[in-house]
Coordinates of C-alpha atoms and ligand atoms in Angstrom, one line a residue:
M111 CA 0.1 0.4 -0.1
F112 CA 1.6 3.6 -1.1
A113 CA 0.5 5.0 2.4
A114 CA 2.7 2.8 4.1
E115 CA 5.4 2.9 1.9
D116 CA 5.5 6.7 2.3
L117 CA 5.7 6.3 5.7
I118 CA 8.6 4.0 6.1
R119 CA 10.4 6.6 3.6
Q120 CA 8.8 10.1 5.4
I121 CA 9.6 8.1 9.0
S122 CA 13.4 7.2 8.1
A123 CA 14.6 10.5 6.2
K124 CA 13.3 12.8 8.8
W125 CA 13.8 10.5 11.8
G126 CA 16.3 8.0 10.5
L127 CA 14.1 5.1 11.9
Q128 CA 13.8 1.8 9.8
G129 CA 10.8 0.3 8.6
R130 CA 8.9 -2.4 6.8
T131 CA 5.5 -3.7 6.3
V132 CA 3.9 -7.0 7.4
Q133 CA 0.3 -8.3 6.2
S134 CA -0.5 -8.9 10.1
P135 CA -1.6 -5.8 11.5
V136 CA -1.9 -7.8 15.0
H137 CA 1.9 -7.7 14.8
A138 CA 2.5 -4.3 13.6
D139 CA 3.9 -1.5 15.4
I140 CA 1.6 1.2 13.5
A141 CA -1.7 -0.7 11.8
L142 CA -2.9 0.3 9.1
T143 CA -6.6 -0.5 8.8
R144 CA -9.5 -0.5 7.5
A145 CA -11.6 -1.7 10.2
R146 CA -13.4 0.8 12.7
A147 CA -13.1 3.5 10.2
P148 CA -14.6 6.6 10.4
A149 CA -17.5 7.0 7.8
R150 CA -17.3 11.1 7.8
G151 CA -14.8 12.6 4.7
E152 CA -16.4 9.8 1.9
D153 CA -12.7 9.0 0.4
Q154 CA -10.7 11.5 2.5
G155 CA -11.8 10.6 6.1
Y156 CA -9.6 9.0 8.7
Q157 CA -8.9 8.0 12.7
V158 CA -5.4 8.2 13.9
E159 CA -5.3 6.6 17.3
V160 CA -2.3 6.5 19.4
T161 CA -2.2 4.9 22.8
P162 CA 0.7 3.5 24.6
K163 CA -0.1 0.0 23.4
G164 CA 0.9 1.0 19.7
I165 CA -0.7 3.3 16.6
A166 CA -3.4 2.5 14.5
I167 CA -4.7 4.7 11.7
R168 CA -8.1 3.4 10.3
A169 CA -9.8 4.3 6.6
R170 CA -12.1 3.6 4.5
H171 CA -9.8 4.5 1.3
A172 CA -6.8 4.9 0.1
T173 CA -6.7 8.7 0.5
G174 CA -8.1 9.0 3.9
M175 CA -5.3 6.3 4.7
F176 CA -2.1 8.4 3.3
Y177 CA -3.8 11.9 4.8
G178 CA -3.8 9.6 7.9
V179 CA -0.1 8.8 7.8
Q180 CA 0.3 12.6 6.6
T181 CA -1.7 13.7 10.4
L182 CA 0.8 10.7 12.1
L183 CA 4.2 12.2 11.0
R184 CA 3.4 16.2 11.8
L185 CA 2.3 14.5 15.4
I186 CA 6.2 13.0 15.9
R187 CA 8.3 15.6 18.6
Q188 CA 11.8 15.2 19.4
E189 CA 11.9 14.6 23.1
N190 CA 14.5 13.7 25.3
D191 CA 16.2 13.0 22.0
R192 CA 14.3 10.9 20.8
P193 CA 11.1 10.8 18.4
A194 CA 7.8 10.3 20.4
V195 CA 3.8 10.8 20.3
R196 CA 2.0 11.1 22.5
S197 CA -1.7 9.8 23.6
V198 CA -4.3 10.8 20.9
I199 CA -7.1 10.0 18.8
V200 CA -7.5 11.9 16.5
T201 CA -11.0 11.9 13.5
D202 CA -11.0 13.5 10.6
W203 CA -12.4 14.8 7.0
P204 CA -12.3 17.9 4.7
D205 CA -15.1 20.6 5.3
I206 CA -14.0 21.2 1.7
P207 CA -13.5 18.2 -0.7
I208 CA -11.5 20.1 -2.8
R209 CA -8.2 22.2 -2.6
A210 CA -6.4 23.4 -5.2
V211 CA -3.0 25.2 -5.2
P212 CA -2.3 26.7 -8.3
Y213 CA 1.2 26.2 -10.5
N214 CA 2.4 29.3 -12.3
T215 CA 5.4 28.4 -14.7
K216 CA 5.0 30.9 -17.6
H217 CA 7.5 32.8 -16.5
Y218 CA 10.0 29.7 -15.8
Q219 CA 11.0 26.2 -17.2
A220 CA 11.0 24.2 -13.9
K221 CA 13.4 21.4 -13.3
K222 CA 11.7 17.7 -13.2
D223 CA 12.8 17.1 -9.2
N224 CA 11.3 20.3 -8.5
V225 CA 8.3 19.5 -9.8
F226 CA 8.0 15.7 -8.0
N227 CA 9.4 17.5 -5.0
F228 CA 6.5 20.2 -5.1
I229 CA 4.1 17.7 -6.1
R230 CA 5.2 15.7 -2.7
T231 CA 5.3 18.7 -0.3
L232 CA 1.9 19.4 -1.4
A233 CA 0.6 15.9 -0.6
S234 CA 1.5 15.7 2.6
Y235 CA -0.3 19.0 3.9
K236 CA -3.9 17.3 2.5
I237 CA -3.9 19.8 -1.1
N238 CA -4.8 17.3 -3.7
M239 CA -5.2 19.1 -6.6
L240 CA -2.7 21.0 -8.4
I241 CA -3.8 24.2 -11.0
W242 CA -1.3 24.2 -13.5
E243 CA -0.9 27.6 -15.4
W244 CA 2.0 26.3 -17.7
E245 CA 1.4 28.9 -20.4
D246 CA 4.6 28.1 -23.3
K247 CA 6.4 25.4 -20.5
F248 CA 4.6 22.5 -22.1
A249 CA 5.6 21.4 -26.0
Y250 CA 1.9 21.1 -27.6
K251 CA 2.8 18.5 -30.3
S252 CA 0.2 20.4 -33.2
H253 CA 1.2 23.6 -32.4
P254 CA 5.0 23.0 -32.2
E255 CA 6.2 27.1 -32.1
I256 CA 4.0 27.8 -29.1
G257 CA 6.5 26.0 -26.3
A258 CA 9.1 27.2 -25.8
P259 CA 12.7 26.2 -25.7
G260 CA 13.3 23.5 -22.8
A261 CA 9.7 22.8 -22.3
F262 CA 7.6 19.8 -20.9
T263 CA 7.2 16.9 -23.2
M264 CA 3.8 15.2 -23.8
E265 CA 5.4 12.3 -21.6
D266 CA 7.1 14.1 -18.9
M267 CA 3.3 16.3 -18.6
Q268 CA 1.6 12.1 -18.1
E269 CA 4.4 11.3 -15.4
F270 CA 4.2 14.1 -13.8
T271 CA 0.4 13.6 -13.6
R272 CA 0.8 9.8 -13.0
F273 CA 3.5 10.6 -9.3
A274 CA 1.1 13.5 -8.6
R275 CA -2.0 10.1 -8.3
K276 CA -0.1 8.0 -6.7
Y277 CA -0.4 11.8 -4.1
H278 CA -3.7 11.5 -4.6
V279 CA -3.3 15.1 -6.3
E280 CA -5.1 15.6 -9.4
I281 CA -3.4 17.7 -12.2
V282 CA -5.6 20.2 -13.7
P283 CA -4.5 21.7 -17.2
L284 CA -4.9 25.9 -16.9
V285 CA -5.1 26.7 -20.7
Q286 CA -5.4 30.5 -20.5
G287 CA -8.1 31.9 -23.6
L288 CA -10.2 35.5 -23.8
G289 CA -7.2 36.7 -21.5
H290 CA -2.8 36.2 -21.0
V291 CA -2.5 35.0 -24.3
S292 CA 0.6 37.0 -25.4
Y293 CA 2.3 33.1 -25.2
I294 CA -0.1 32.2 -28.6
L295 CA -1.1 35.6 -29.7
K296 CA 2.9 37.1 -30.1
H297 CA 3.2 34.8 -32.9
P298 CA 2.7 36.0 -36.2
Q299 CA 0.3 33.3 -38.0
Y300 CA -1.9 33.9 -35.0
R301 CA -2.4 37.8 -35.7
A302 CA -5.0 37.4 -37.2
L303 CA -6.8 36.1 -33.5
R304 CA -5.8 38.7 -31.7
E305 CA -9.4 40.9 -30.6
I306 CA -7.6 44.6 -31.3
P307 CA -3.8 43.7 -33.7
S308 CA -1.9 45.8 -32.0
N309 CA -2.4 43.9 -29.1
N310 CA -1.6 40.0 -28.2
W311 CA -3.4 40.3 -24.7
G312 CA -6.8 38.5 -25.7
F313 CA -8.0 36.6 -28.3
C314 CA -11.8 37.4 -30.0
P315 CA -14.4 34.9 -29.3
L316 CA -16.7 35.3 -32.4
R317 CA -14.0 34.1 -34.9
E318 CA -14.0 30.2 -35.9
G319 CA -10.3 29.7 -36.6
T320 CA -10.1 30.7 -31.9
Y321 CA -12.4 27.5 -31.1
D322 CA -9.6 26.0 -33.9
L323 CA -6.7 26.7 -32.2
M324 CA -8.2 26.3 -28.6
G325 CA -9.5 22.9 -29.7
D326 CA -6.3 21.6 -30.2
L327 CA -4.4 22.7 -27.1
I328 CA -7.3 21.3 -25.3
K329 CA -7.2 17.9 -26.7
E330 CA -3.5 18.0 -25.2
A331 CA -3.8 19.3 -22.1
A332 CA -6.3 16.7 -21.4
E333 CA -3.8 14.0 -23.5
A334 CA -0.7 15.5 -22.0
T335 CA -3.0 14.3 -18.4
P336 CA -4.3 10.7 -17.7
G337 CA -7.3 10.3 -15.6
S338 CA -7.6 13.8 -14.6
R339 CA -11.4 15.2 -14.0
Y340 CA -11.2 18.6 -15.2
I341 CA -10.0 20.9 -16.7
H342 CA -9.1 24.9 -16.1
I343 CA -10.1 27.1 -18.8
G344 CA -9.6 31.0 -17.3
C345 CA -11.0 33.5 -18.9
D346 CA -9.6 35.9 -15.9
E347 CA -8.5 39.7 -16.9
T348 CA -10.2 40.1 -20.2
Y349 CA -9.4 43.4 -20.8
M350 CA -9.3 43.0 -24.8
L351 CA -12.6 41.7 -24.7
G352 CA -15.3 43.8 -26.6
K353 CA -12.9 46.3 -28.2
G354 CA -13.5 44.4 -31.8
I355 CA -15.0 46.5 -34.2
T356 CA -14.8 45.0 -37.9
C357 CA -15.4 41.0 -36.2
G358 CA -18.9 42.8 -34.7
C359 CA -17.3 42.0 -30.7
R360 CA -18.2 45.8 -29.9
E361 CA -21.4 45.6 -31.5
K362 CA -22.4 42.6 -29.4
Y363 CA -21.0 44.0 -26.2
E364 CA -23.0 47.3 -26.6
S365 CA -26.7 45.6 -27.4
E366 CA -25.8 41.9 -24.5
G367 CA -23.5 42.7 -22.4
E368 CA -19.9 42.1 -21.4
Y369 CA -21.0 38.8 -19.4
A370 CA -23.2 38.1 -23.2
L371 CA -19.8 38.1 -25.4
R372 CA -17.9 36.6 -23.2
Q373 CA -19.9 33.7 -22.8
V374 CA -19.7 33.0 -26.0
Y375 CA -16.0 31.2 -25.2
I376 CA -16.7 29.8 -22.2
N377 CA -19.7 27.5 -23.4
Q378 CA -17.6 26.5 -26.8
V379 CA -15.1 25.9 -24.7
G380 CA -17.0 24.1 -22.2
E381 CA -18.9 22.2 -24.1
M382 CA -14.6 21.1 -26.1
V383 CA -13.8 20.2 -22.4
K384 CA -17.2 17.9 -22.0
K385 CA -16.8 16.4 -25.0
L386 CA -13.1 15.1 -23.7
K387 CA -15.4 13.9 -20.8
R388 CA -13.0 16.7 -18.2
L389 CA -15.4 18.5 -16.3
P390 CA -14.4 22.7 -17.0
I391 CA -13.1 25.0 -14.4
A392 CA -13.9 28.8 -15.4
W393 CA -12.6 32.2 -13.3
N394 CA -15.3 33.7 -15.3
G395 CA -18.8 33.5 -17.1
G396 CA -21.4 31.8 -13.1
Y397 CA -24.7 31.1 -12.9
D398 CA -26.1 34.4 -13.2
P399 CA -30.4 34.4 -12.7
K400 CA -30.0 38.4 -14.3
E401 CA -29.0 36.8 -17.5
K402 CA -30.0 35.5 -20.1
V403 CA -27.7 33.2 -21.5
E404 CA -26.9 30.0 -18.8
P405 CA -23.0 29.1 -18.8
V406 CA -22.5 24.8 -20.4
E407 CA -23.5 22.7 -18.0
G408 CA -21.8 22.1 -14.4
L409 CA -19.6 25.0 -15.0
F410 CA -17.5 24.7 -11.6
V411 CA -16.9 28.7 -10.9
W412 CA -16.0 31.3 -8.7
G413 CA -19.0 31.9 -5.5
G414 CA -18.9 33.4 -2.5
E415 CA -19.5 37.2 -3.1
D416 CA -23.2 37.0 -3.5
P417 CA -25.2 34.4 -1.5
V418 CA -28.3 35.0 -4.1
R419 CA -26.5 34.4 -6.4
D420 CA -24.5 31.3 -4.9
R421 CA -27.5 29.7 -4.1
A422 CA -29.5 30.3 -7.6
A423 CA -26.2 28.8 -8.9
L424 CA -26.1 25.5 -7.0
D425 CA -29.9 25.2 -7.6
H426 CA -29.3 25.0 -11.1
G427 CA -26.3 22.5 -10.6
Y428 CA -23.6 24.8 -10.8
P429 CA -20.8 23.6 -8.3
L430 CA -18.7 26.8 -6.6
Y431 CA -15.4 27.4 -5.3
I432 CA -14.2 29.1 -3.2
Y433 CA -11.1 31.8 -4.2
D434 CA -8.6 32.3 -1.4
P435 CA -8.1 35.9 -1.9
N436 CA -5.1 36.8 -3.5
P437 CA -2.1 38.6 -1.8
G438 CA -1.6 40.8 -4.7
I439 CA 1.3 41.7 -6.2
E440 CA 4.0 43.3 -3.7
H441 CA 7.7 42.9 -5.0
L442 CA 10.0 40.6 -3.4
F443 CA 7.6 39.8 -0.5
L444 CA 4.7 38.4 0.4
P445 CA 2.9 40.7 3.1
Y446 CA 1.8 37.8 4.9
F447 CA 2.1 39.7 8.4
Y448 CA 1.8 43.5 7.5
R449 CA 0.7 45.0 4.9
E450 CA 0.0 48.6 3.2
D451 CA -1.6 50.0 1.0
E452 CA -1.4 53.8 -0.4
K453 CA -2.8 55.3 3.2
G454 CA -1.5 52.6 5.2
P455 CA -1.3 49.5 7.1
V456 CA -4.5 48.1 6.2
R457 CA -5.1 43.9 7.4
P458 CA -2.5 41.7 6.4
H459 CA -2.6 39.0 4.2
L460 CA -2.9 36.2 6.2
E461 CA -5.3 37.2 8.7
E462 CA -7.7 38.1 5.5
S463 CA -7.2 35.2 4.1
Y464 CA -7.9 33.3 7.4
A465 CA -11.2 35.6 7.8
V466 CA -12.5 34.3 3.9
L467 CA -11.6 30.8 4.5
T468 CA -13.2 29.9 8.0
Q469 CA -16.6 31.4 6.5
A470 CA -16.4 29.8 4.0
S471 CA -15.4 26.1 5.1
G472 CA -18.4 26.6 8.6
S473 CA -20.4 27.6 4.8
G474 CA -20.7 23.7 3.7
I475 CA -21.5 25.1 -0.1
F476 CA -18.4 24.9 -1.3
K477 CA -16.9 21.7 -3.3
G478 CA -14.1 23.4 -3.4
M479 CA -11.2 26.4 -2.5
I480 CA -9.1 27.8 -5.1
S481 CA -5.8 29.3 -4.0
T482 CA -3.7 31.6 -6.4
S483 CA -0.4 33.3 -6.9
W484 CA 0.8 35.8 -9.0
N485 CA 4.5 34.6 -8.9
C486 CA 5.4 37.4 -11.8
S487 CA 6.9 39.6 -8.8
G488 CA 9.2 37.0 -8.9
V489 CA 8.8 35.6 -5.2
H490 CA 9.9 32.3 -5.5
N491 CA 7.7 29.3 -4.9
Q492 CA 8.9 28.3 -1.1
I493 CA 7.7 31.7 0.3
W494 CA 4.1 30.5 -1.2
M495 CA 4.2 27.6 0.6
L496 CA 3.0 29.4 3.7
R497 CA 0.0 31.2 1.7
Y498 CA -0.6 27.6 0.1
I499 CA -0.5 25.0 3.5
T500 CA -3.0 28.2 4.8
A501 CA -5.0 27.5 2.6
A502 CA -5.2 24.1 2.8
A503 CA -5.1 23.8 6.2
Y504 CA -8.7 26.2 6.2
S505 CA -10.2 24.6 4.0
W506 CA -9.8 21.4 5.0
N507 CA -11.2 22.7 8.9
G508 CA -11.9 25.7 9.1
K509 CA -12.9 26.0 13.1
A510 CA -9.0 25.2 14.4
P511 CA -6.8 26.1 14.9
L512 CA -6.5 29.9 15.8
L513 CA -4.5 31.5 13.2
E514 CA -1.4 32.4 15.3
E515 CA -0.6 28.4 16.8
F516 CA -1.1 27.7 13.4
V517 CA 1.5 29.9 11.8
N518 CA 3.6 29.0 14.6
T519 CA 3.2 25.0 13.8
Y520 CA 3.9 26.1 10.0
F521 CA 7.2 27.4 11.0
Q522 CA 8.2 23.7 12.3
D523 CA 6.7 21.9 10.4
Y524 CA 7.8 23.6 6.6
Y525 CA 11.2 24.1 8.5
G526 CA 11.8 21.1 10.9
P527 CA 12.7 21.8 14.2
R528 CA 16.4 22.7 13.4
G529 CA 14.9 26.2 12.0
K530 CA 15.3 29.0 14.3
D531 CA 13.6 32.8 13.7
I532 CA 12.5 32.3 10.3
R533 CA 9.0 33.8 11.5
E534 CA 10.9 36.8 12.4
L535 CA 12.9 36.9 9.0
F536 CA 9.5 36.6 7.6
T537 CA 8.0 39.5 9.1
I538 CA 11.5 42.2 8.4
L539 CA 11.9 40.7 5.3
N540 CA 7.5 40.9 4.3
K541 CA 8.1 45.4 5.5
A542 CA 11.0 45.9 4.0
S543 CA 9.6 45.5 0.8
Y544 CA 7.0 48.3 1.2
Y545 CA 10.5 50.2 1.7
Y546 CA 11.8 48.8 -1.6
M547 CA 8.3 49.1 -3.6
S548 CA 8.1 53.2 -2.0
T549 CA 12.2 54.0 -3.8
F550 CA 13.6 52.1 -6.3
E551 CA 10.1 50.3 -8.1
R552 CA 6.8 51.7 -8.4
K553 CA 4.2 49.7 -7.2
V554 CA 1.7 49.6 -10.1
W555 CA -1.6 46.8 -10.7
H556 CA 0.8 44.1 -12.7
W557 CA -0.2 44.2 -16.1
G558 CA 2.0 45.4 -18.2
E559 CA 4.0 47.3 -15.3
V560 CA 5.8 45.2 -13.4
G561 CA 9.4 45.6 -13.6
K562 CA 9.3 49.5 -14.3
T563 CA 11.8 51.4 -12.3
H564 CA 11.6 54.3 -10.8
L565 CA 15.2 55.7 -9.3
P566 CA 15.7 58.5 -6.8
D567 CA 18.0 61.3 -9.3
L568 CA 21.7 60.4 -8.4
P569 CA 22.6 63.3 -6.6
R570 CA 25.4 65.8 -8.8
D571 CA 27.8 65.7 -6.8
D572 CA 28.8 64.3 -3.7
M573 CA 25.8 62.8 -2.4
E574 CA 26.6 63.9 1.3
F575 CA 26.8 67.5 0.8
D576 CA 24.5 68.5 -2.1
P577 CA 21.5 69.9 0.2
L578 CA 19.5 69.8 -2.8
W579 CA 19.4 66.2 -3.2
N580 CA 19.5 65.4 0.7
T581 CA 16.1 68.0 0.7
A582 CA 14.6 65.9 -2.0
Y583 CA 15.3 62.4 -0.6
G584 CA 15.6 62.9 2.9
D585 CA 12.9 61.0 3.9
L586 CA 14.5 57.7 2.2
V587 CA 17.7 58.2 3.4
K588 CA 17.2 58.5 6.7
R589 CA 13.7 55.2 6.3
S590 CA 17.5 53.3 4.9
H591 CA 19.8 54.1 7.5
D592 CA 16.6 52.4 10.3
L593 CA 16.6 49.2 7.3
L594 CA 20.0 48.5 7.5
P595 CA 20.2 47.1 11.0
Q596 CA 17.3 44.5 10.2
M597 CA 19.1 43.2 6.8
E598 CA 22.0 42.9 8.9
R599 CA 19.6 40.6 11.3
A600 CA 17.6 39.2 8.3
L601 CA 21.1 38.3 6.9
D602 CA 22.0 36.4 9.9
I603 CA 19.4 34.5 9.8
C604 CA 20.0 33.1 7.0
R605 CA 23.1 32.6 8.0
E606 CA 22.8 30.6 10.9
N607 CA 19.9 28.7 9.3
L608 CA 22.1 27.3 6.3
G609 CA 24.8 27.0 8.5
N610 CA 22.4 24.5 10.7
G611 CA 20.9 22.9 7.2
V612 CA 17.6 24.0 7.5
E613 CA 15.4 23.0 3.9
N614 CA 13.5 25.1 2.1
Ligands
ZN948 ZN1 -13.8 40.0 -31.3

């Protein structure tokens, strides 16, 4: 059984303990059994019982058994120089059955090992869906010009998908459509499909060629992810929608509205997805009783903004997911513990996420939770993990623990028992990123604007003696002096943890 193999692998890697499987649970120190398994949580429910006599993990399905193993591993603590688990009974199942995080590789080509490790880590936190926005990092066979050099092949993607399934993670391809398609429309052969000729961001939803092309891409995305149930068709940030004049989009937009025009695309592509025996997920186009057009049957869409609409969507058979609020496009770091807008400090991201997710979990109306990331800002995937794992934890159980306790446990778990002062490091970098954003780089909405620099003018002569420069930038100079010791402290924390061989 895979759960047993994973348990043996992890206790050996983390604690140096050796294990082997035996067939009868009576002879095992840790028994994995279907007997007396809890009925809740369909295939994901489990029970972990630790007593002085031994340990039992009970689950009716392989997924629950795997999750029971992950919980047991988290219960192991170092006590008197050896690993120990205290007596406890945990009976557990998820509030929200699908817990999805993004894999956004549009700006870089990941190494295969990183993908495998990422999947393994997600699974250990009971995340069961990876929505992969690969853009040109997949070598489409039908349109070879789209894939970037070194892009993953069909065989690579199939291998990732099978690997992920072993860990109870479903890989869902995200094939963007109406917006975010510069990676396709920059190529001269697809120019005619642009909504407006001068801009490669969005497709025209009224041109047949759009669907010929998307049909090819979606078919390959399905082939690349054998056995997965869903395909995500994107459709957010559709800035170009309705701007085309000769194609008729402007006219349709003005007479029937934005929703109707967008739905032309969503419904056609949604139908293609369903012909491939997959279910469509989208960022937009949910059921709206005020609109004349109905979405493609079963479209999995965003809810949680309007209770009346949510009720209507569910009554019409459209499942809903809750969108874990995105921390935004703060540069260099994420606003986990501290956040500013133009006016000053506002509620930091983790508190916001906690508020939304605990409420959503308790509501019982959501089939899924989708967390996203905008790694256009250049923040590494490891730094996004706190966000993904927070989202997974509170969509699994919205009632406990309190945020403070969860965060402390996160740092212990993710960085291991040798990790030291990493929370302090996060807070320093979090705050310092606002200094960077207000000095060297403008904090702007990301579309087309990321990376624009805003360097202060250089002093005309020796900075120390330039009264004009010192007046104009006096505040920034003062702030930089305040910041220097904090940067030293950040470096010290990094050095110490690196020296101690702390992972991640
Ligand atoms: Zn058009």
